[in-house]
XYZ file of C-alpha atoms in Angstrom:
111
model
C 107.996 69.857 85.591
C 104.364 71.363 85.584
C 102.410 72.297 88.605
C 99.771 70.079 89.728
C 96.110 71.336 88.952
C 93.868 70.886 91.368
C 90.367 69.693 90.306
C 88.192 72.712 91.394
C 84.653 71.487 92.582
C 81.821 73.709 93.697
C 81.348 73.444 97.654
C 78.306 72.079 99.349
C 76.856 75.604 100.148
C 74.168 73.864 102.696
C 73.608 75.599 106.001
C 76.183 73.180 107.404
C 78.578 73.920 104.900
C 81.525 76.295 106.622
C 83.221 77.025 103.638
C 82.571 78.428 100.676
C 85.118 79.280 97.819
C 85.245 82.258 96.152
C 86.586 82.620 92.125
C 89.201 84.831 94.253
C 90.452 81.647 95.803
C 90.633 79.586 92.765
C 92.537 82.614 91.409
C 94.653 82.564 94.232
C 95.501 78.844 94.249
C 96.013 78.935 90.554
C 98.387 81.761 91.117
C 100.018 79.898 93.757
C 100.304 77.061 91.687
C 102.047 78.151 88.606
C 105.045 79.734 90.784
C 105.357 76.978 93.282
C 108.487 75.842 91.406
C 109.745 79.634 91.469
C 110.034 80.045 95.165
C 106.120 82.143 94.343
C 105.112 85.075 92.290
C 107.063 88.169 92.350
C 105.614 90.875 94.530
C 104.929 93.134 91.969
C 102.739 90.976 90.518
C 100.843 89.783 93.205
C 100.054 93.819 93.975
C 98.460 94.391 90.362
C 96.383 90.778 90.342
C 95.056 90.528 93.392
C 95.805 94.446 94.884
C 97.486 93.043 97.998
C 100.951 92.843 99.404
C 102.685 89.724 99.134
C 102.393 88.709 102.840
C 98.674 89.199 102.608
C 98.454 86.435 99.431
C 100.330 84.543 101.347
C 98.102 85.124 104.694
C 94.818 84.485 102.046
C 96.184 81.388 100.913
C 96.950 79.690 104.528
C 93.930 80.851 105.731
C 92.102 78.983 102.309
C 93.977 75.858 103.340
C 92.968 76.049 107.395
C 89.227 76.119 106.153
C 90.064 73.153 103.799
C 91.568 71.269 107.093
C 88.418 72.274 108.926
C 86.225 70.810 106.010
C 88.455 67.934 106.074
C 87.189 67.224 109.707
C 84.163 68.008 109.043
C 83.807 65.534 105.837
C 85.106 62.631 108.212
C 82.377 62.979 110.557
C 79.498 63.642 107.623
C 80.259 61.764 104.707
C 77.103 62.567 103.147
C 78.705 66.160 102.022
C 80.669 66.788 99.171
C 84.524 67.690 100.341
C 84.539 70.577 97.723
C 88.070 71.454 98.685
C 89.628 74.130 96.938
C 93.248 73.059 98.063
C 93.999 69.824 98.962
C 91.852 68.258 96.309
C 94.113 66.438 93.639
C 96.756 67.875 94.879
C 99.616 65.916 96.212
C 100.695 65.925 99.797
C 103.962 67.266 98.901
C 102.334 69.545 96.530
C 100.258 70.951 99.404
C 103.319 70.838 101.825
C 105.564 73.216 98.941
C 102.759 75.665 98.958
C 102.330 75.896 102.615
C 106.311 76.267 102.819
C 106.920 78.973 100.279
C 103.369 80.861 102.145
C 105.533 80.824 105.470
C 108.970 81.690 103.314
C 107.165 84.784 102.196
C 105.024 85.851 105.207
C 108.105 85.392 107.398
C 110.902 87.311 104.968
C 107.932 90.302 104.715
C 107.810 90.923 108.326
């Protein structure tokens, strides 16, 4: 079974825009995305892609979805602005749930 791709959409970079997403995050998510079914990258591999432990990925790629959430909100109460989410945006629920789990799996057994 093959990962869901999010469709990757340029933010609103207005001044009310909060977040803005970096080709680092689209790496990231990508990463994150083709070892979801794998329990997530190995850590060696995270260190010579991104030059950061595996707990800080993992850190980077909760903190990505927390702005998302915060968009989120803030797309509800403008709906003039384009969502532009890097992470929940055609991605499943569950999808976005696996991610989220394996993040915690990893920041948690690193600790």
């Amino acid at each position: 079974m093959m990962a869901e791709r999010p469709e990757f959409r340029s933010p609103n970079t207005g001044s009310n825009s909060k977040a803005e997403y970096s080709e680092r995050d689209h790496s990231m998510i990508d990463y994150a995305l083709r070892w979801v079914n794998h329990g997530g990258g190995p850590d060696k591999d995270i260190r010579a892609r991104f030059g950061m432990t595996s707990r800080e990925f993992y850190r980077d790629i909760v903190m990505i979805r927390d702005r998302d959430r915060d968009r989120d909100r803030d797309r509800d109460r403008d709906r003039d602005r384009d969502p532009g989410s890097v992470f929940g945006r055609g991605l499943s629920p569950v999808m976005v749930a696996r991610i989220k789990a394996i993040a915690r799996r990893r920041m948690w057994g690193s600790s």
